[in-house]
Coordinates of C-alpha atoms in Angstrom, one line a residue:
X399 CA -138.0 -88.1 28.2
X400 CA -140.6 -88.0 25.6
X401 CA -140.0 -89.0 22.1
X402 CA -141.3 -89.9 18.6
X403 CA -140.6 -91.6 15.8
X404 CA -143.2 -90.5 12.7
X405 CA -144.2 -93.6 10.5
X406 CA -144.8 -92.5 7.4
X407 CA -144.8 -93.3 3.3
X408 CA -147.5 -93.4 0.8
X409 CA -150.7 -94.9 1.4
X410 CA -150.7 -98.7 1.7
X411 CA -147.4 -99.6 2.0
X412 CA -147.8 -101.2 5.1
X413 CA -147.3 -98.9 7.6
X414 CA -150.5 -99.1 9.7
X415 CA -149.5 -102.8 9.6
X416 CA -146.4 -102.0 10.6
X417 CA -147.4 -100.0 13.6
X418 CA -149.5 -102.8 14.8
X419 CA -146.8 -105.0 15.2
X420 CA -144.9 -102.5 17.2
X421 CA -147.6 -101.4 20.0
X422 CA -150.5 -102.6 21.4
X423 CA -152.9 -100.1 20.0
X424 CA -154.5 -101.3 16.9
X425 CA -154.6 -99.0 13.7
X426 CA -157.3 -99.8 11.4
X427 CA -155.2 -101.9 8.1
X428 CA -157.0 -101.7 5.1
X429 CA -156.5 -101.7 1.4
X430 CA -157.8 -98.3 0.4
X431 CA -156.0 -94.7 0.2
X432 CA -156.1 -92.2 3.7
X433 CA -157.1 -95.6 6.1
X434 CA -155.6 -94.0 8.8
X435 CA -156.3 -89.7 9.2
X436 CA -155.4 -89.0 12.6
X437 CA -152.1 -90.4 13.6
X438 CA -152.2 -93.2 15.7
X439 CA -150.0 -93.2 19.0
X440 CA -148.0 -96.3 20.6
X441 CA -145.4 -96.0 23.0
X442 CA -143.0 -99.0 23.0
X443 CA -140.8 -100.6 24.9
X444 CA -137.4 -100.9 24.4
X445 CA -135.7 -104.6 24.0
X446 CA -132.6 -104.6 26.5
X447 CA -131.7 -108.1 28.1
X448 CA -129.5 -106.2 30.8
X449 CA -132.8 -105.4 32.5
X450 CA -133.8 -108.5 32.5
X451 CA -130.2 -109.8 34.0
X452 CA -130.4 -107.1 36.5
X453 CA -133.7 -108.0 37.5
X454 CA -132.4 -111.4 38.1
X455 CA -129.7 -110.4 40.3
X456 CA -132.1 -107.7 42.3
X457 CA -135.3 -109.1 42.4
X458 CA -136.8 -105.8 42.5
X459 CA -141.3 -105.1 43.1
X460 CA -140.7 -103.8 39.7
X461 CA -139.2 -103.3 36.6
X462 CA -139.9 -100.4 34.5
X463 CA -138.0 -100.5 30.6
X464 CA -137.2 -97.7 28.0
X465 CA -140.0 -96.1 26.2
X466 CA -140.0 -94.5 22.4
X467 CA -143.5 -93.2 21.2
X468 CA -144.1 -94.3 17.6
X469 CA -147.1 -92.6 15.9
X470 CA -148.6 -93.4 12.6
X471 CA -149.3 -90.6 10.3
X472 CA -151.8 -90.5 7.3
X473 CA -150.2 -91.6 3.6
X474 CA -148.9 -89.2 2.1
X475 CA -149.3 -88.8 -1.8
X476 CA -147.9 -86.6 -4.7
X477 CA -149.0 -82.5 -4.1
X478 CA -149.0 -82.8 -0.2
X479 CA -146.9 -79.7 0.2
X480 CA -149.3 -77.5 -1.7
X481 CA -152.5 -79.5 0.5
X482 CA -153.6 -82.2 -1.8
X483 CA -154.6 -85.4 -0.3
X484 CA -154.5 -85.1 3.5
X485 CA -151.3 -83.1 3.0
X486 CA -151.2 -79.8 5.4
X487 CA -152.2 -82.4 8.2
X488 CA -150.0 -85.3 7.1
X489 CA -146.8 -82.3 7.7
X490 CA -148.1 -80.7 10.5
X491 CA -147.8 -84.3 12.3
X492 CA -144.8 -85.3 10.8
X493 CA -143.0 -81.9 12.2
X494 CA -143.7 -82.5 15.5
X495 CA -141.6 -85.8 15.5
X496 CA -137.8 -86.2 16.8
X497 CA -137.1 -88.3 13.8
X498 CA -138.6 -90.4 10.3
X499 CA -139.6 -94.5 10.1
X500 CA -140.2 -94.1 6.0
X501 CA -141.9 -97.0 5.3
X502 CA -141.6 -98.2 1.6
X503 CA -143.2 -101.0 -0.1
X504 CA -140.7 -103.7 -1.3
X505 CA -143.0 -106.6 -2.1
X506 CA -145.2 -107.7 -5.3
X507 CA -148.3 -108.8 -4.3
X508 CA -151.8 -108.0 -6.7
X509 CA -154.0 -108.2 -4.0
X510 CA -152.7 -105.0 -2.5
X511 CA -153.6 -101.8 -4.2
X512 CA -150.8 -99.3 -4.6
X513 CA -151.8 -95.4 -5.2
X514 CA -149.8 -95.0 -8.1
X515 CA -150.8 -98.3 -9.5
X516 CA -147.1 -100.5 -9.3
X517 CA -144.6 -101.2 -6.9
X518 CA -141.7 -98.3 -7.0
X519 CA -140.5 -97.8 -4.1
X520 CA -137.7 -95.9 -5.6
X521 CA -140.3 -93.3 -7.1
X522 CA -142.6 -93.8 -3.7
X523 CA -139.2 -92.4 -2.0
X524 CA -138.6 -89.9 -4.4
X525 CA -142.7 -88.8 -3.8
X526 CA -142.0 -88.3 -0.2
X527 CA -138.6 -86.8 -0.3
X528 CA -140.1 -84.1 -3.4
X529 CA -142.8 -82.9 -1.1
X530 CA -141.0 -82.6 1.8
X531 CA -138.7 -80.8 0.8
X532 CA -140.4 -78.4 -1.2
X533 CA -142.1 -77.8 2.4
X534 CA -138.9 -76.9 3.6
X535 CA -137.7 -74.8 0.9
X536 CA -140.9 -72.7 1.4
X537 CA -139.5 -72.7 5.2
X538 CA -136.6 -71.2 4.2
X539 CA -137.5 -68.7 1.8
X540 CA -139.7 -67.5 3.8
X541 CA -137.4 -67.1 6.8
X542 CA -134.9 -65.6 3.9
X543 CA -137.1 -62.5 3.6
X544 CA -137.4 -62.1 7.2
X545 CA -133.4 -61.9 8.1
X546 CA -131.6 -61.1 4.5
X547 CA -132.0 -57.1 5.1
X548 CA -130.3 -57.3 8.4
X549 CA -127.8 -59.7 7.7
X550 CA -126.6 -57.6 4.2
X551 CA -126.5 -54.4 6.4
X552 CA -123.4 -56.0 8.6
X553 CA -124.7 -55.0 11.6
X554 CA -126.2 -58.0 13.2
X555 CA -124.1 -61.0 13.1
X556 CA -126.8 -63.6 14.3
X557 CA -128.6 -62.5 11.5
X558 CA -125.7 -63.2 9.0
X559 CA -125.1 -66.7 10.2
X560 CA -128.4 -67.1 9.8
X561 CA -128.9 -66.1 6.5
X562 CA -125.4 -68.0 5.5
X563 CA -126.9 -71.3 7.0
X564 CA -130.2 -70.9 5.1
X565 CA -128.4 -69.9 1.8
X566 CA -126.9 -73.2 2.1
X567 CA -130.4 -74.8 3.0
X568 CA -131.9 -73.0 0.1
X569 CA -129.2 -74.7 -2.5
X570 CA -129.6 -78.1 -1.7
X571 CA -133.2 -78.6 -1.4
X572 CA -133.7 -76.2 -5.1
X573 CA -131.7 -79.4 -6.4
X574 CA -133.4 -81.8 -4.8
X575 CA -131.6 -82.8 -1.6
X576 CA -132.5 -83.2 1.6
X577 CA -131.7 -80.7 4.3
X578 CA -130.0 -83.9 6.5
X579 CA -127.5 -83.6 3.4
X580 CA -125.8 -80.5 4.8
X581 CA -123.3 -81.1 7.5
X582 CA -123.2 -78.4 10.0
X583 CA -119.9 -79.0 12.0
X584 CA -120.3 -75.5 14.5
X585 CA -122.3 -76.0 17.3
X586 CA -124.1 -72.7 16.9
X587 CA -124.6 -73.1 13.4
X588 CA -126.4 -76.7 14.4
X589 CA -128.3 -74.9 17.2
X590 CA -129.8 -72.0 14.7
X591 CA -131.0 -75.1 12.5
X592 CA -132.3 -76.5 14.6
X593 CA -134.9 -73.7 15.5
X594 CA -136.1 -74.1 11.6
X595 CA -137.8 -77.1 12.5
X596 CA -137.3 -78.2 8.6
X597 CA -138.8 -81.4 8.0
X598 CA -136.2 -83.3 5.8
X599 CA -133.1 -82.3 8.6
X600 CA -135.1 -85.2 11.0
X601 CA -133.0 -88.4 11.1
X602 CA -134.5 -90.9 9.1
X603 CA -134.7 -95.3 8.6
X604 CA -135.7 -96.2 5.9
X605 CA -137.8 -99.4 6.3
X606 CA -137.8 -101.6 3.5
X607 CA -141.1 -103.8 3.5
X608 CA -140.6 -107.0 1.8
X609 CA -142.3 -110.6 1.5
X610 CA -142.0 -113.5 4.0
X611 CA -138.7 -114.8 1.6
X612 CA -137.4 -111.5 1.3
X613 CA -137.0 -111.3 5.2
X614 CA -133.7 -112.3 5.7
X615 CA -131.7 -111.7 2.4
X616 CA -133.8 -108.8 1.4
X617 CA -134.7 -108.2 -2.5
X618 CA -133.9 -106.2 -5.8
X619 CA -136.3 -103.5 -4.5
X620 CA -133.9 -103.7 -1.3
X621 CA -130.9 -103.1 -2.8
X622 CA -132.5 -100.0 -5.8
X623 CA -132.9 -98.1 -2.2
X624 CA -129.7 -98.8 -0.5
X625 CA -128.0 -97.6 -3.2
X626 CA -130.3 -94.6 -3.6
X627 CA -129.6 -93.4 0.3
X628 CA -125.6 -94.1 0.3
X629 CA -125.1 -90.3 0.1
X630 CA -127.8 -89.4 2.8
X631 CA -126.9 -89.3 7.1
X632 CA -129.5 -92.5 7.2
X633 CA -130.1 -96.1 8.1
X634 CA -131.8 -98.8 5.9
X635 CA -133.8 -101.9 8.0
X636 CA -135.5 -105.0 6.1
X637 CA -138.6 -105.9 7.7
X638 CA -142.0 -108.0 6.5
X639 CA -144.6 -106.0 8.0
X640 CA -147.3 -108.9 7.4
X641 CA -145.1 -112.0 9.0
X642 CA -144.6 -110.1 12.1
X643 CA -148.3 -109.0 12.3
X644 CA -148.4 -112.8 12.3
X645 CA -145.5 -113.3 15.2
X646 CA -147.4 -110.9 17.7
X647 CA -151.0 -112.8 17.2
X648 CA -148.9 -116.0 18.5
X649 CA -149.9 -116.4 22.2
X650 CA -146.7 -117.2 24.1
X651 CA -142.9 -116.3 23.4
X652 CA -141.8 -120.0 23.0
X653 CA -144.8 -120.1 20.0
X654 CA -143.4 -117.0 18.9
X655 CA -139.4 -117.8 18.7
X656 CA -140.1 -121.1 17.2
X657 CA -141.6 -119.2 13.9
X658 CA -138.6 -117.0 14.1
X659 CA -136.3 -120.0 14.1
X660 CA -138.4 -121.8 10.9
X661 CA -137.7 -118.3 9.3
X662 CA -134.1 -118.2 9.8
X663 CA -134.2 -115.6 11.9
X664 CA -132.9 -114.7 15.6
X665 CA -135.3 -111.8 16.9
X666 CA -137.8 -110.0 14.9
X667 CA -138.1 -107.4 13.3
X668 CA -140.3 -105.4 15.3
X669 CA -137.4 -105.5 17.9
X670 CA -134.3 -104.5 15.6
X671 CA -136.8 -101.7 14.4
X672 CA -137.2 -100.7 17.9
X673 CA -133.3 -100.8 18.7
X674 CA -132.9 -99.1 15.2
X675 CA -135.1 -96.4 16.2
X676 CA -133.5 -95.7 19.3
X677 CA -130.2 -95.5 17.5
X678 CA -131.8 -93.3 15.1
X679 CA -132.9 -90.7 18.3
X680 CA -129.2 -90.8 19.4
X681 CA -130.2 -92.2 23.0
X682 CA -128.6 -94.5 25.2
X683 CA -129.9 -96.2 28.6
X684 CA -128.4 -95.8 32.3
X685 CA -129.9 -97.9 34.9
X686 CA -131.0 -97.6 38.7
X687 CA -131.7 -100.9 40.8
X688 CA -132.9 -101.5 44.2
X689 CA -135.2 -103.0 45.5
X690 CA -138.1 -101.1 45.0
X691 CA -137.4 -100.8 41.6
X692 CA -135.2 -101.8 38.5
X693 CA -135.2 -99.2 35.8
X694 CA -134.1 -98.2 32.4
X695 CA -133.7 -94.1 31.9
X696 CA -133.1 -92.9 28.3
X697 CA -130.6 -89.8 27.9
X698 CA -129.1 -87.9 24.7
X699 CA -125.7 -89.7 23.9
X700 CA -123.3 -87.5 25.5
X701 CA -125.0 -85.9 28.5
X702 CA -122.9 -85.3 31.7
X703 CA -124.4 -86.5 35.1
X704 CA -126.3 -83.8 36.4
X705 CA -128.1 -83.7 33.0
X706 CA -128.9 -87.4 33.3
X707 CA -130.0 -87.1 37.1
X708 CA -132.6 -84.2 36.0
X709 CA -134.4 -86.9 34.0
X710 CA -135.7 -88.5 37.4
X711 CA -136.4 -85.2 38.5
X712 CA -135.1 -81.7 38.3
X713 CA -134.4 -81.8 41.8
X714 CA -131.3 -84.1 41.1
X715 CA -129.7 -81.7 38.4
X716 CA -130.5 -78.5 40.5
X717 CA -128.5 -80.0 43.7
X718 CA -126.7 -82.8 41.9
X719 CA -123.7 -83.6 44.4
X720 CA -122.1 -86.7 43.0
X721 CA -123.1 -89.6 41.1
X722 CA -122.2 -93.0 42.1
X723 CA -121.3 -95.6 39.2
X724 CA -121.4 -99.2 38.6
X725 CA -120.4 -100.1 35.2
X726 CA -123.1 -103.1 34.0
X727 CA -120.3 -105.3 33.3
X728 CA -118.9 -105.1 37.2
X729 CA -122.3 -105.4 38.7
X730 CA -123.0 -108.9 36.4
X731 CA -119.6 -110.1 37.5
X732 CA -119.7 -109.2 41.5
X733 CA -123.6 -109.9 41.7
X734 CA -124.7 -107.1 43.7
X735 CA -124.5 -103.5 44.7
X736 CA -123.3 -104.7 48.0
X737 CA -120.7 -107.0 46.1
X738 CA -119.3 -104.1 44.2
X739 CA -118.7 -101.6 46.7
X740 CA -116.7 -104.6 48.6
X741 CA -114.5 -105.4 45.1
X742 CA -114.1 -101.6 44.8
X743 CA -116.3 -101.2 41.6
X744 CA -118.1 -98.3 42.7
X745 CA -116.8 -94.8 41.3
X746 CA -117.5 -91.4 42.5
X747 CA -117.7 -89.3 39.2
X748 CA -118.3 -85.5 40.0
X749 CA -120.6 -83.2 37.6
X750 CA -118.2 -83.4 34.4
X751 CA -118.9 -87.2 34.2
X752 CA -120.3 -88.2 31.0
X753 CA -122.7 -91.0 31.1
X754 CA -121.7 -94.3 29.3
X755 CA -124.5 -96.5 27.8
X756 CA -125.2 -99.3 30.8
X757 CA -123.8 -97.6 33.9
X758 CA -126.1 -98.0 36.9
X759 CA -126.2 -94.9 39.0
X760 CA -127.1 -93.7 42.6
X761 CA -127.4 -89.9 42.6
X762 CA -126.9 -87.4 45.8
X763 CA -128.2 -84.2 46.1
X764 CA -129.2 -81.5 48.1
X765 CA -132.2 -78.9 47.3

């Protein structure tokens, strides 16, 4: 299953640095506008320590964890919707992502050049958010024209749905809002927005970069955006971009938790940004172990077994049979597959079975 997460936010906020910590490809960081032009690609692993229990227990040839693609997109600045700056290829990238890291710069620091000249990050936000969605409200307008005469006309009642669900598009984003904003609770109705592709309906986390003090407790800046997103379907993380570009240089994880530790901190942040972004994706992780192999597989929250089998391969979803499941929490306890089927933990769960986050699954089939 592949998907992305878009870093973006104005030039040199931190997000190049940011994108560092996270993969092992290296961005170019520096302190001047447009640094990075074509988006920089990473994929990540997920942090999950019921791998590494199961890989304990198994002792498999290999283990093989979740995966989210993070890509770094050129800063964005004010006039991007109508191409200023590197704005026509800054939105082209950003559209093709499952869903938003906005990276906004919470920190003072003189050495580091800001584009508009002082730390904002409420204005930086409201920069983004402006071009955005006047992007999308050109989207829609221009989809308007296309499907208003046949919706008025009565006759086509796709068309009319349509039109309704872009009329209430339209309203919001002429005021200012986001498209996320509008809560679509029909399936169709979320299906049809769906194909519109609009830019500002994407998920989002805000990611608040802050100082090496600000880490834990955040800052004023820190709280100016929480308060600014409590109306918006999205997700606020602290994070200090330059301290954990400093954690990943450190050679060993012992060096690496002990700095954590001396912070105050548990885990870093580059790992709560990668939970956080998996969250934001609305996946979730079922497991298959043997010997061969120990593996994570990521699956839309929600999906039934046959769908989750047709991620190994469409073969399982075309002749999906049965699905045998181990909840993680059984297998842990009993020890083994073996141990499991003996204790009567193994359940035979047909094609209406919806997946729950953790269960380890065998699949039959028959093509």
């Amino acid at each position: 299953m592949s998907l992305q997460c878009g870093i973006v936010g104005l030039p040199n906020v931190g997000k190049s640095t940011l994108f560092n910590c996270l993969s092992n490809a290296r961005a170019q960081a520096a302190n001047f506008p447009f640094c990075t032009i074509e988006p920089n690609t990473g994929v990540i692993t997920v942090p999950d320590e019921r791998l590494a229990a199961l890989e304990k227990l198994v002792r498999p040839q290999r283990v093989v964890p979740a995966t989210v693609e993070i890509v770094d997109i050129a800063g964005l600045v004010k006039g991007a919707s109508k191409g200023e700056g590197l704005g026509n290829q800054f939105l082209g990238n950003i559209r093709e992502t499952d869903a938003i890291l906005h990276v906004l710069r919470c920190f003072d620091d003189d050495n580091v050049a800001h584009v508009d000249g002082s730390v904002n990050p409420l204005r930086d936000k409201d920069v983004i958010d402006a071009e955005l969605q006047l992007k999308d409200l050109e989207t829609v307008e221009s989809r308007i024209n296309k499907v208003q005469k046949q919706a008025q006309s009565g006759g086509d009642k796709s068309a009319k749905r349509m039109y309704d669900i872009l009329m209430r598009y339209k309203t919001v984003l002429a005021q200012g809002q986001s498209a996320r904003t509008v809560a679509l609770d029909n399936a169709e109705d979320r299906k049809l927005a769906r194909d519109l592709f609009l830019l500002t309906d994407k998920p989002v986390l805000y990611v608040c970069n802050v100082d090496e003090a600000s880490a834990i407790t955040g800052n004023r800046y820190v709280e100016q955006i929480r308060e600014a997103i409590r109306a918006e379907r999205a997700d606020l993380l602290v994070v200090a971009a330059k301290t954990e570009a400093e954690i990943a240089e450190l050679e060993t994880f012992d060096e690496r938790l002990l700095f954590l530790q001396e912070m105050g901190l548990q885990e870093s942040g580059v790992a709560r940004l990668i939970r956080a972004a998996y969250r934001l994706l609305n996946l979730e992780t079922y497991f298959t172990a043997g010997a061969p192999e120990v593996r994570a597989w990521t699956y839309r929250k929600g999906a039934k077994a046959p769908q989750a089998a047709g991620i190994i391969h469409t073969d399982f979803e075309k002749g999906f049979i049965r699905a045998e499941v181990i909840k993680y929490s059984d297998y842990i306890t009993c020890g083994s597959e073996a141990a499991c089927r003996e204790n009567g933990k193994i359940a035979i769960e047909g094609k209406e079975y919806v997946v729950q986050d953790g269960d380890i699954m065998h699949f039959r089939f028959n093509v």
